[in-house]
PDB file of C-alpha atoms in Angstrom:
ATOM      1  CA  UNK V   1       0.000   0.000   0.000  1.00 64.00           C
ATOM      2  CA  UNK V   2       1.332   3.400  -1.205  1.00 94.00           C
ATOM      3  CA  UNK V   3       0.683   6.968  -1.747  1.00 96.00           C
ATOM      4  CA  UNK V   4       2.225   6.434  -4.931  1.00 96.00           C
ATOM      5  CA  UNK V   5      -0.970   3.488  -5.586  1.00 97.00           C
ATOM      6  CA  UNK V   6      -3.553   6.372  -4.816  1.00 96.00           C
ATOM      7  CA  UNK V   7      -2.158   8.680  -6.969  1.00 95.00           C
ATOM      8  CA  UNK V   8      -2.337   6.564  -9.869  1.00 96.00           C
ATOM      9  CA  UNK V   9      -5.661   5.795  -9.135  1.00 95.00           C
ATOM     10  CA  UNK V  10      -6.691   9.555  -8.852  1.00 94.00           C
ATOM     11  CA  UNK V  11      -4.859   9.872 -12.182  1.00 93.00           C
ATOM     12  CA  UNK V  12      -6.385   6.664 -13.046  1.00 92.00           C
ATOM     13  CA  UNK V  13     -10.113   7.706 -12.288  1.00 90.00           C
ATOM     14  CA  UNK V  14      -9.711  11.010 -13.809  1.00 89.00           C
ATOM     15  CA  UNK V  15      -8.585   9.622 -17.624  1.00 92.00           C
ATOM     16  CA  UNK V  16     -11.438   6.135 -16.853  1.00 92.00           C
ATOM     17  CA  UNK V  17     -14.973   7.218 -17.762  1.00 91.00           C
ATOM     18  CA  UNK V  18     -16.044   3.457 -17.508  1.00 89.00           C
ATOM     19  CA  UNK V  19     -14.534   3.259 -13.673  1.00 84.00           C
ATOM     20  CA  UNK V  20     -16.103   6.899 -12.679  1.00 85.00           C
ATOM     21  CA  UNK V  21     -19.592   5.654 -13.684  1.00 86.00           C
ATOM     22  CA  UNK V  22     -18.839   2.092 -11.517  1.00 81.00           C
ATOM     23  CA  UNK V  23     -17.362   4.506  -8.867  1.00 79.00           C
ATOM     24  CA  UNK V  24     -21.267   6.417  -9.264  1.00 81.00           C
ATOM     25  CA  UNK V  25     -23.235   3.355  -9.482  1.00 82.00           C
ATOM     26  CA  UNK V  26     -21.965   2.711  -6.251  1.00 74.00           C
ATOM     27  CA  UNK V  27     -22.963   5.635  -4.299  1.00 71.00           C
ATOM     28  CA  UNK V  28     -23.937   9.362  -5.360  1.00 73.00           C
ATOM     29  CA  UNK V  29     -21.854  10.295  -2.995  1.00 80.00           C
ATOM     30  CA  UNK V  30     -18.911   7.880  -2.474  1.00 81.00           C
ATOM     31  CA  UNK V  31     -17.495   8.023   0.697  1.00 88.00           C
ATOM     32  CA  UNK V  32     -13.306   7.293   1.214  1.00 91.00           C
ATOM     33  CA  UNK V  33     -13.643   3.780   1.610  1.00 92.00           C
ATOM     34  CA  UNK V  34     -15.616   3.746  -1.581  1.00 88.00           C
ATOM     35  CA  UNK V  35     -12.491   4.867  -3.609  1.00 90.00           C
ATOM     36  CA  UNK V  36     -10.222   2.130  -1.673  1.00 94.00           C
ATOM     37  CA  UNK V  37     -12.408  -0.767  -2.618  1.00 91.00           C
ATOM     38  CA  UNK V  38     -12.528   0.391  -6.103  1.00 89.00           C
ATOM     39  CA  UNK V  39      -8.531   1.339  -6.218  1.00 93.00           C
ATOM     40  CA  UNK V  40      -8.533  -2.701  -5.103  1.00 93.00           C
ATOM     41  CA  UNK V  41     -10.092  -4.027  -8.047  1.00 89.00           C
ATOM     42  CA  UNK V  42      -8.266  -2.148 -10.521  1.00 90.00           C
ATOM     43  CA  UNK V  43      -5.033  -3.714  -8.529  1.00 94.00           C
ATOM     44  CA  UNK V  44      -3.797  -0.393  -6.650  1.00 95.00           C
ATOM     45  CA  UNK V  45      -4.048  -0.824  -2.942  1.00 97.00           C
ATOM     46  CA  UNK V  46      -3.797   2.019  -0.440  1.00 97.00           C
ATOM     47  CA  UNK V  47      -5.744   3.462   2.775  1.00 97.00           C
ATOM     48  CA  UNK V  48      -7.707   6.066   3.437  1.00 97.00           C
ATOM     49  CA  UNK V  49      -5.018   8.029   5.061  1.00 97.00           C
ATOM     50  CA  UNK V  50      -3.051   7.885   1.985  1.00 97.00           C
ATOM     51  CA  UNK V  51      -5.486   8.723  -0.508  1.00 96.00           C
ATOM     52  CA  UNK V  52      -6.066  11.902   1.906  1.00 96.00           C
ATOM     53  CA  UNK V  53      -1.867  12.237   1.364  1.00 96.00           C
ATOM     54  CA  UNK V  54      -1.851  11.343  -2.380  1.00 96.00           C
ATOM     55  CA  UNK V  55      -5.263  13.972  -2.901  1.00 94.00           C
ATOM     56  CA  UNK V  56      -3.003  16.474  -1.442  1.00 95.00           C
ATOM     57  CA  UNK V  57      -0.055  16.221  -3.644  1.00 92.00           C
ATOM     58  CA  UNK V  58      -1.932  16.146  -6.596  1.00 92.00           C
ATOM     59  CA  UNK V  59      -3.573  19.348  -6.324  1.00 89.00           C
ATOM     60  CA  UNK V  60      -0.519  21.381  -5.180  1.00 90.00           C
ATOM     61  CA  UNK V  61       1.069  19.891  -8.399  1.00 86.00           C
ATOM     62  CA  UNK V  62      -1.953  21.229  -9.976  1.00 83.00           C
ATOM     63  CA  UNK V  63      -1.475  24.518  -8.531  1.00 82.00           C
ATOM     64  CA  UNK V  64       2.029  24.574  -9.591  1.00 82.00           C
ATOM     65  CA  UNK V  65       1.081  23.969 -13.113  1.00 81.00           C
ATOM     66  CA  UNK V  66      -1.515  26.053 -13.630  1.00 82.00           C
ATOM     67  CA  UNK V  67      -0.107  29.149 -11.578  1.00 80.00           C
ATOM     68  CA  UNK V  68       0.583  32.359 -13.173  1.00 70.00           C
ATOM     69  CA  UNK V  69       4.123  33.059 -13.114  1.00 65.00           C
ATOM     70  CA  UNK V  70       4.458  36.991 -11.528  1.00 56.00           C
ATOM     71  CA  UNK V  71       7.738  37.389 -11.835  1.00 52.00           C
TER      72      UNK V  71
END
């Protein structure tokens, strides 16, 4: 189980319309463990904790990429 894992499942889930609309079936409004289970069957394992971590690092890379540079 890795940070690494959850991150390629967020990047994973993002570019999958086919596992979003399992993730949906599921539950309107998955909850964490939700997004573990389902990181499971696509073969990336990982907790809670870091998917919290690996959510995290993916949007301050976002906000690194898409900032404005001032200087």
């Amino acid at each position: 189980m890795s940070v690494q894992n959850a991150l390629q499942f967020i990047q994973h889930l993002r570019a999958d319309d086919k596992l979003k609309k399992s993730l949906l079936a599921l539950n309107q409004t998955p909850s964490l463990e939700c997004f573990v289970n389902l990181g499971s069957n696509v073969g990336l394992s990982f907790t809670v904790a870091q998917l919290e971590t690996a959510h995290k690092h993916d949007w301050a890379m976002r906000g690194l990429l898409y900032s404005k540079d001032d200087g």
